[in-house]
Tab-separated table of N, CA and C in Angstrom:
chain	number	residue	atom	x	y	z
A	121	UNK	N	0.839	-1.189	0.000
A	121	UNK	CA	0.000	0.000	0.000
A	121	UNK	C	0.876	1.241	0.000
A	122	UNK	N	0.380	2.275	-0.603
A	122	UNK	CA	1.138	3.519	-0.701
A	122	UNK	C	0.932	4.384	0.550
A	123	UNK	N	2.012	4.982	1.008
A	123	UNK	CA	1.959	5.870	2.165
A	123	UNK	C	1.118	7.096	1.845
A	124	UNK	N	0.217	7.434	2.752
A	124	UNK	CA	-0.613	8.624	2.624
A	124	UNK	C	-0.717	9.246	4.014
A	125	UNK	N	0.242	10.096	4.342
A	125	UNK	CA	0.296	10.691	5.670
A	125	UNK	C	-0.945	11.524	5.985
A	126	UNK	N	-1.490	12.201	4.986
A	126	UNK	CA	-2.661	13.051	5.227
A	126	UNK	C	-3.873	12.201	5.598
A	127	UNK	N	-4.146	11.175	4.824
A	127	UNK	CA	-5.280	10.311	5.130
A	127	UNK	C	-5.098	9.647	6.498
A	128	UNK	N	-3.891	9.168	6.780
A	128	UNK	CA	-3.630	8.527	8.065
A	128	UNK	C	-3.834	9.515	9.217
A	129	UNK	N	-3.358	10.740	9.039
A	129	UNK	CA	-3.553	11.772	10.072
A	129	UNK	C	-5.040	11.973	10.351
A	130	UNK	N	-5.806	12.177	9.291
A	130	UNK	CA	-7.233	12.476	9.452
A	130	UNK	C	-7.993	11.290	10.045
A	131	UNK	N	-7.687	10.102	9.596
A	131	UNK	CA	-8.360	8.886	10.078
A	131	UNK	C	-8.054	8.641	11.555
A	132	UNK	N	-6.779	8.738	11.922
A	132	UNK	CA	-6.405	8.534	13.329
A	132	UNK	C	-7.009	9.622	14.219
A	133	UNK	N	-7.061	10.851	13.716
A	133	UNK	CA	-7.644	11.965	14.464
A	133	UNK	C	-9.127	11.699	14.760
A	134	UNK	N	-9.874	11.311	13.735
A	134	UNK	CA	-11.312	11.037	13.921
A	134	UNK	C	-11.524	9.872	14.902
A	135	UNK	N	-10.801	8.785	14.698
A	135	UNK	CA	-10.978	7.616	15.545
A	135	UNK	C	-10.560	7.904	16.989
A	136	UNK	N	-9.496	8.670	17.162
A	136	UNK	CA	-9.061	9.032	18.517
A	136	UNK	C	-10.162	9.819	19.228
A	137	UNK	N	-10.786	10.744	18.518
A	137	UNK	CA	-11.869	11.535	19.114
A	137	UNK	C	-13.043	10.675	19.542
A	138	UNK	N	-13.402	9.712	18.710
A	138	UNK	CA	-14.506	8.819	19.062
A	138	UNK	C	-14.153	7.954	20.271
A	139	UNK	N	-12.936	7.455	20.288
A	139	UNK	CA	-12.508	6.637	21.428
A	139	UNK	C	-12.442	7.465	22.706
A	140	UNK	N	-11.943	8.691	22.599
A	140	UNK	CA	-11.855	9.569	23.771
A	140	UNK	C	-13.256	9.834	24.321
A	141	UNK	N	-14.194	10.135	23.431
A	141	UNK	CA	-15.578	10.392	23.857
A	141	UNK	C	-16.208	9.184	24.530
A	142	UNK	N	-15.762	8.003	24.165
A	142	UNK	CA	-16.273	6.757	24.758
A	142	UNK	C	-15.450	6.315	25.966
A	143	UNK	N	-14.567	7.206	26.420
A	143	UNK	CA	-13.697	6.943	27.567
A	143	UNK	C	-12.794	5.729	27.343
A	144	UNK	N	-12.408	5.515	26.109
A	144	UNK	CA	-11.452	4.461	25.746
A	144	UNK	C	-10.091	5.143	25.625
A	145	UNK	N	-9.574	5.602	26.750
A	145	UNK	CA	-8.415	6.483	26.785
A	145	UNK	C	-7.130	5.847	26.274
A	146	UNK	N	-6.908	4.586	26.527
A	146	UNK	CA	-5.658	3.946	26.095
A	146	UNK	C	-5.518	3.976	24.571
A	147	UNK	N	-6.556	3.554	23.881
A	147	UNK	CA	-6.478	3.541	22.420
A	147	UNK	C	-6.585	4.948	21.834
A	148	UNK	N	-7.325	5.817	22.475
A	148	UNK	CA	-7.373	7.208	22.030
A	148	UNK	C	-5.985	7.830	22.097
A	149	UNK	N	-5.292	7.573	23.194
A	149	UNK	CA	-3.949	8.116	23.372
A	149	UNK	C	-3.015	7.645	22.265
A	150	UNK	N	-3.083	6.372	21.968
A	150	UNK	CA	-2.237	5.792	20.921
A	150	UNK	C	-2.519	6.471	19.576
A	151	UNK	N	-3.792	6.630	19.258
A	151	UNK	CA	-4.152	7.223	17.964
A	151	UNK	C	-3.878	8.723	17.911
A	152	UNK	N	-3.989	9.426	19.036
A	152	UNK	CA	-3.598	10.847	19.028
A	152	UNK	C	-2.122	10.976	18.669
A	153	UNK	N	-1.300	10.081	19.192
A	153	UNK	CA	0.122	10.110	18.861
A	153	UNK	C	0.369	9.846	17.388
A	154	UNK	N	-0.300	8.838	16.845
A	154	UNK	CA	-0.097	8.529	15.428
A	154	UNK	C	-0.707	9.598	14.522
A	155	UNK	N	-1.810	10.190	14.927
A	155	UNK	CA	-2.394	11.283	14.154
A	155	UNK	C	-1.425	12.453	14.071
A	156	UNK	N	-0.867	12.815	15.212
A	156	UNK	CA	0.090	13.921	15.256
A	156	UNK	C	1.324	13.606	14.411
A	157	UNK	N	1.835	12.402	14.548
A	157	UNK	CA	3.015	11.989	13.781
A	157	UNK	C	2.763	12.066	12.275
A	158	UNK	N	1.642	11.534	11.837
A	158	UNK	CA	1.340	11.537	10.402
A	158	UNK	C	1.108	12.958	9.893
A	159	UNK	N	0.469	13.784	10.692
A	159	UNK	CA	0.260	15.179	10.289
A	159	UNK	C	1.574	15.919	10.129
A	160	UNK	N	2.478	15.740	11.094
A	160	UNK	CA	3.780	16.410	10.988
A	160	UNK	C	4.571	15.884	9.798
A	161	UNK	N	4.514	14.597	9.555
A	161	UNK	CA	5.254	14.046	8.413
A	161	UNK	C	4.690	14.570	7.100
A	162	UNK	N	3.373	14.812	7.037
A	162	UNK	CA	2.807	15.409	5.816
A	162	UNK	C	3.324	16.838	5.645
A	163	UNK	N	3.396	17.577	6.724
A	163	UNK	CA	3.951	18.930	6.654
A	163	UNK	C	5.441	18.893	6.333
A	164	UNK	N	6.152	17.930	6.876
A	164	UNK	CA	7.586	17.800	6.584
A	164	UNK	C	7.813	17.549	5.088
A	165	UNK	N	6.907	16.839	4.449
A	165	UNK	CA	7.007	16.664	2.989
A	165	UNK	C	6.907	18.009	2.282
A	166	UNK	N	5.978	18.842	2.730
A	166	UNK	CA	5.826	20.175	2.148
A	166	UNK	C	7.100	20.989	2.330
A	167	UNK	N	7.740	20.820	3.481
A	167	UNK	CA	8.915	21.622	3.816
A	167	UNK	C	10.237	20.975	3.414
A	168	UNK	N	10.186	19.878	2.649
A	168	UNK	CA	11.415	19.347	2.066
A	168	UNK	C	11.828	17.941	2.417
A	169	UNK	N	11.057	17.228	3.231
A	169	UNK	CA	11.435	15.845	3.551
A	169	UNK	C	11.360	14.994	2.278
A	170	UNK	N	12.358	14.169	2.075
A	170	UNK	CA	12.421	13.280	0.913
A	170	UNK	C	11.901	11.897	1.285
A	171	UNK	N	11.280	11.245	0.307
A	171	UNK	CA	10.784	9.885	0.488
A	171	UNK	C	11.610	8.918	-0.350
A	172	UNK	N	11.849	7.741	0.191
A	172	UNK	CA	12.482	6.642	-0.535
A	172	UNK	C	11.385	6.021	-1.396
A	173	UNK	N	11.480	6.183	-2.714
A	173	UNK	CA	10.410	5.738	-3.606
A	173	UNK	C	10.303	4.219	-3.687
A	174	UNK	N	11.360	3.514	-3.379
A	174	UNK	CA	11.323	2.049	-3.417
A	174	UNK	C	10.621	1.504	-2.169
A	175	UNK	N	11.022	2.004	-1.006
A	175	UNK	CA	10.441	1.508	0.250
A	175	UNK	C	9.193	2.269	0.668
A	176	UNK	N	8.939	3.412	0.028
A	176	UNK	CA	7.780	4.244	0.321
A	176	UNK	C	7.732	4.658	1.795
A	177	UNK	N	8.860	5.182	2.249
A	177	UNK	CA	8.957	5.739	3.586
A	177	UNK	C	9.982	6.857	3.549
A	178	UNK	N	10.069	7.664	4.611
A	178	UNK	CA	11.034	8.764	4.594
A	178	UNK	C	12.456	8.271	4.331
A	179	UNK	N	13.159	9.035	3.505
A	179	UNK	CA	14.525	8.711	3.086
A	179	UNK	C	15.480	8.609	4.273
A	180	UNK	N	15.414	9.586	5.151
A	180	UNK	CA	16.322	9.665	6.289
A	180	UNK	C	15.772	8.880	7.479
A	181	UNK	N	16.639	8.114	8.119
A	181	UNK	CA	16.215	7.330	9.278
A	181	UNK	C	15.647	8.219	10.381
A	182	UNK	N	16.203	9.402	10.563
A	182	UNK	CA	15.717	10.313	11.607
A	182	UNK	C	14.282	10.763	11.346
A	183	UNK	N	13.819	10.648	10.101
A	183	UNK	CA	12.447	11.016	9.756
A	183	UNK	C	11.472	9.854	9.950
A	184	UNK	N	11.982	8.698	10.299
A	184	UNK	CA	11.147	7.501	10.476
A	184	UNK	C	10.842	7.231	11.948
A	185	UNK	N	10.949	8.224	12.771
A	185	UNK	CA	10.693	8.084	14.208
A	185	UNK	C	9.236	8.399	14.518
A	186	UNK	N	8.850	8.136	15.766
A	186	UNK	CA	7.483	8.426	16.197
A	186	UNK	C	7.381	9.846	16.749
A	187	UNK	N	6.180	10.237	17.132
A	187	UNK	CA	5.870	11.622	17.503
A	187	UNK	C	6.713	12.140	18.659
A	188	UNK	N	7.115	11.292	19.584
A	188	UNK	CA	7.916	11.767	20.717
A	188	UNK	C	9.234	12.372	20.246
A	189	UNK	N	9.751	11.907	19.100
A	189	UNK	CA	11.003	12.420	18.529
A	189	UNK	C	10.726	13.383	17.375
A	190	UNK	N	9.755	13.057	16.547
A	190	UNK	CA	9.448	13.864	15.352
A	190	UNK	C	9.028	15.286	15.722
A	191	UNK	N	8.390	15.461	16.859
A	191	UNK	CA	7.932	16.795	17.281
A	191	UNK	C	9.084	17.801	17.201
A	192	UNK	N	10.222	17.465	17.768
A	192	UNK	CA	11.378	18.368	17.748
A	192	UNK	C	12.069	18.351	16.385
A	193	UNK	N	12.134	17.196	15.761
A	193	UNK	CA	12.821	17.062	14.470
A	193	UNK	C	12.116	17.849	13.359
A	194	UNK	N	10.808	17.985	13.452
A	194	UNK	CA	10.005	18.755	12.493
A	194	UNK	C	10.581	20.158	12.289
A	195	UNK	N	11.081	20.722	13.348
A	195	UNK	CA	11.604	22.097	13.293
A	195	UNK	C	12.729	22.250	12.270
A	196	UNK	N	13.533	21.202	12.049
A	196	UNK	CA	14.624	21.300	11.073
A	196	UNK	C	14.084	21.529	9.674
A	197	UNK	N	12.933	20.991	9.376
A	197	UNK	CA	12.311	21.210	8.062
A	197	UNK	C	11.574	22.545	8.024
A	198	UNK	N	10.766	22.803	9.048
A	198	UNK	CA	9.951	24.013	9.063
A	198	UNK	C	10.806	25.274	9.041
A	199	UNK	N	11.824	25.323	9.904
A	199	UNK	CA	12.628	26.539	10.025
A	199	UNK	C	13.516	26.775	8.813
A	200	UNK	N	13.782	25.733	8.050
A	200	UNK	CA	14.619	25.879	6.866
A	200	UNK	C	13.847	26.179	5.602
A	201	UNK	N	12.553	26.415	5.725
A	201	UNK	CA	11.718	26.638	4.551
A	201	UNK	C	10.903	27.909	4.746
A	202	UNK	N	10.956	28.839	3.799
A	202	UNK	CA	10.200	30.092	3.949
A	202	UNK	C	8.694	29.875	4.122
A	203	UNK	N	8.153	28.795	3.577
A	203	UNK	CA	6.720	28.524	3.717
A	203	UNK	C	6.362	28.084	5.134
A	204	UNK	N	7.360	27.725	5.933
A	204	UNK	CA	7.111	27.215	7.269
A	204	UNK	C	6.960	28.268	8.345
A	205	UNK	N	7.047	29.534	7.987
A	205	UNK	CA	7.044	30.616	8.976
A	205	UNK	C	5.873	30.532	9.953
A	206	UNK	N	4.681	30.272	9.472
A	206	UNK	CA	3.493	30.271	10.326
A	206	UNK	C	3.057	28.865	10.746
A	207	UNK	N	4.012	27.943	10.799
A	207	UNK	CA	3.678	26.550	11.098
A	207	UNK	C	4.468	25.998	12.288
A	208	UNK	N	4.738	26.859	13.244
A	208	UNK	CA	5.499	26.430	14.416
A	208	UNK	C	4.681	25.585	15.381
A	209	UNK	N	5.389	24.905	16.263
A	209	UNK	CA	4.765	24.066	17.286
A	209	UNK	C	4.978	24.684	18.661
A	210	UNK	N	4.024	24.476	19.553
A	210	UNK	CA	4.222	24.972	20.923
A	210	UNK	C	5.285	24.145	21.643
A	211	UNK	N	5.866	24.741	22.650
A	211	UNK	CA	6.804	24.025	23.510
A	211	UNK	C	6.264	24.098	24.932
A	212	UNK	N	6.553	23.138	25.754
A	212	UNK	CA	7.336	21.948	25.466
A	212	UNK	C	6.528	20.931	24.664
A	213	UNK	N	7.224	19.901	24.200
A	213	UNK	CA	6.622	18.835	23.419
A	213	UNK	C	5.628	18.050	24.286
A	214	UNK	N	4.329	18.105	23.961
A	214	UNK	CA	3.357	17.368	24.772
A	214	UNK	C	3.476	15.849	24.624
A	215	UNK	N	4.221	15.400	23.620
A	215	UNK	CA	4.380	13.964	23.378
A	215	UNK	C	5.713	13.420	23.899
A	216	UNK	N	6.419	14.210	24.675
A	216	UNK	CA	7.743	13.785	25.145
A	216	UNK	C	7.705	12.424	25.838
A	217	UNK	N	6.690	12.146	26.616
A	217	UNK	CA	6.595	10.879	27.321
A	217	UNK	C	5.797	9.811	26.590
A	218	UNK	N	5.265	10.147	25.416
A	218	UNK	CA	4.469	9.192	24.642
A	218	UNK	C	5.397	8.180	23.988
A	219	UNK	N	5.031	6.938	24.009
A	219	UNK	CA	5.820	5.875	23.372
A	219	UNK	C	4.884	4.969	22.590
A	220	UNK	N	5.277	4.595	21.391
A	220	UNK	CA	4.484	3.654	20.601
A	220	UNK	C	4.318	2.342	21.351
A	221	UNK	N	5.300	1.971	22.131
A	221	UNK	CA	5.233	0.712	22.884
A	221	UNK	C	4.194	0.746	24.008
A	222	UNK	N	3.636	1.926	24.293
A	222	UNK	CA	2.588	2.007	25.310
A	222	UNK	C	1.338	1.239	24.890
A	223	UNK	N	1.282	0.826	23.644
A	223	UNK	CA	0.139	0.024	23.197
A	223	UNK	C	0.083	-1.305	23.949
A	224	UNK	N	1.195	-1.675	24.560
A	224	UNK	CA	1.236	-2.911	25.344
A	224	UNK	C	0.911	-2.686	26.815
A	225	UNK	N	0.757	-1.434	27.209
A	225	UNK	CA	0.523	-1.108	28.618
A	225	UNK	C	-0.913	-1.428	29.032
A	226	UNK	N	-1.094	-1.602	30.319
A	226	UNK	CA	-2.418	-1.866	30.864
A	226	UNK	C	-3.288	-0.621	30.700
A	227	UNK	N	-4.527	-0.845	30.358
A	227	UNK	CA	-5.485	0.231	30.121
A	227	UNK	C	-5.637	1.159	31.329
A	228	UNK	N	-5.440	0.634	32.526
A	228	UNK	CA	-5.613	1.439	33.739
A	228	UNK	C	-4.550	2.533	33.867
A	229	UNK	N	-3.496	2.473	33.055
A	229	UNK	CA	-2.450	3.499	33.101
A	229	UNK	C	-2.857	4.788	32.389
A	230	UNK	N	-3.959	4.777	31.683
A	230	UNK	CA	-4.381	5.933	30.882
A	230	UNK	C	-5.599	6.576	31.520
A	231	UNK	N	-5.478	7.869	31.770
A	231	UNK	CA	-6.586	8.620	32.353
A	231	UNK	C	-6.986	9.741	31.402
A	232	UNK	N	-8.155	10.267	31.630
A	232	UNK	CA	-8.614	11.388	30.814
A	232	UNK	C	-7.592	12.521	30.846
A	233	UNK	N	-7.093	12.846	32.002
A	233	UNK	CA	-6.132	13.948	32.144
A	233	UNK	C	-4.830	13.666	31.401
A	234	UNK	N	-4.340	12.439	31.503
A	234	UNK	CA	-3.062	12.139	30.837
A	234	UNK	C	-3.203	12.157	29.320
A	235	UNK	N	-4.360	11.774	28.827
A	235	UNK	CA	-4.579	11.733	27.378
A	235	UNK	C	-4.870	13.126	26.826
A	236	UNK	N	-5.431	13.999	27.631
A	236	UNK	CA	-5.786	15.337	27.150
A	236	UNK	C	-4.582	16.130	26.649
A	237	UNK	N	-3.421	15.946	27.251
A	237	UNK	CA	-2.221	16.648	26.768
A	237	UNK	C	-1.887	16.195	25.344
A	238	UNK	N	-2.032	14.911	25.080
A	238	UNK	CA	-1.760	14.395	23.735
A	238	UNK	C	-2.862	14.813	22.770
A	239	UNK	N	-4.081	14.876	23.258
A	239	UNK	CA	-5.193	15.356	22.441
A	239	UNK	C	-4.938	16.808	22.009
A	240	UNK	N	-4.492	17.632	22.946
A	240	UNK	CA	-4.212	19.039	22.647
A	240	UNK	C	-3.072	19.168	21.636
A	241	UNK	N	-2.021	18.367	21.794
A	241	UNK	CA	-0.918	18.393	20.836
A	241	UNK	C	-1.365	17.976	19.447
A	242	UNK	N	-2.158	16.911	19.363
A	242	UNK	CA	-2.663	16.442	18.074
A	242	UNK	C	-3.611	17.464	17.462
A	243	UNK	N	-4.392	18.130	18.304
A	243	UNK	CA	-5.319	19.155	17.820
A	243	UNK	C	-4.551	20.323	17.193
A	244	UNK	N	-3.440	20.698	17.791
A	244	UNK	CA	-2.621	21.772	17.226
A	244	UNK	C	-2.144	21.386	15.817
A	245	UNK	N	-1.696	20.171	15.669
A	245	UNK	CA	-1.220	19.709	14.361
A	245	UNK	C	-2.380	19.626	13.380
A	246	UNK	N	-3.531	19.202	13.839
A	246	UNK	CA	-4.709	19.163	12.976
A	246	UNK	C	-5.038	20.557	12.454
A	247	UNK	N	-4.908	21.565	13.304
A	247	UNK	CA	-5.147	22.953	12.858
A	247	UNK	C	-4.101	23.389	11.833
A	248	UNK	N	-2.843	22.969	12.021
A	248	UNK	CA	-1.797	23.303	11.048
A	248	UNK	C	-2.088	22.647	9.694
A	249	UNK	N	-2.566	21.427	9.714
A	249	UNK	CA	-2.932	20.733	8.471
A	249	UNK	C	-4.058	21.487	7.772
A	250	UNK	N	-5.075	21.877	8.502
A	250	UNK	CA	-6.193	22.624	7.914
A	250	UNK	C	-5.706	23.962	7.345
A	251	UNK	N	-4.812	24.619	8.052
A	251	UNK	CA	-4.236	25.876	7.571
A	251	UNK	C	-3.475	25.643	6.262
A	252	UNK	N	-2.671	24.593	6.213
A	252	UNK	CA	-1.912	24.275	4.999
A	252	UNK	C	-2.845	23.959	3.833
A	253	UNK	N	-3.958	23.332	4.113
A	253	UNK	CA	-4.934	23.056	3.054
A	253	UNK	C	-5.572	24.355	2.560
A	254	UNK	N	-5.957	25.229	3.478
A	254	UNK	CA	-6.534	26.527	3.092
A	254	UNK	C	-5.562	27.354	2.275
A	255	UNK	N	-4.281	27.296	2.650
A	255	UNK	CA	-3.271	28.101	1.975
A	255	UNK	C	-2.705	27.425	0.721
A	256	UNK	N	-3.199	26.244	0.396
A	256	UNK	CA	-2.787	25.558	-0.825
A	256	UNK	C	-1.464	24.818	-0.751
A	257	UNK	N	-0.917	24.656	0.435
A	257	UNK	CA	0.323	23.890	0.573
A	257	UNK	C	0.067	22.396	0.495
A	258	UNK	N	-1.119	21.983	0.890
A	258	UNK	CA	-1.541	20.585	0.840
A	258	UNK	C	-2.851	20.537	0.069
A	259	UNK	N	-2.922	19.629	-0.877
A	259	UNK	CA	-4.172	19.489	-1.645
A	259	UNK	C	-4.802	18.143	-1.396
């Protein structure tokens, strides 16, 4: 299957919201992280990230990380591109403690409060994606 960061961002965002509303915090948290990651990677493509056309993934290994690392790494693309001026991220990184491996954690470790920080971070990226679509950077 072909990589589609935009579709993955939007799909994970919608599903995370539904899970959060149903108090399914563990899976919502996981999807907020992946939604944010996919959204940033779509923006990174706009700002110069290269893809390996054979493997259909980011060319650079540092671009193949999850949101806990990509949040800070995104800045190298955004700040180096004139189109990135209005696409900054808040600090500190709300996903600093998020780990993809948390999918193996017990559901009782996830609370509404702990997931809300990741929801807010993903929401910020969702707004950046919508802005990029309005401004014609993403079609």
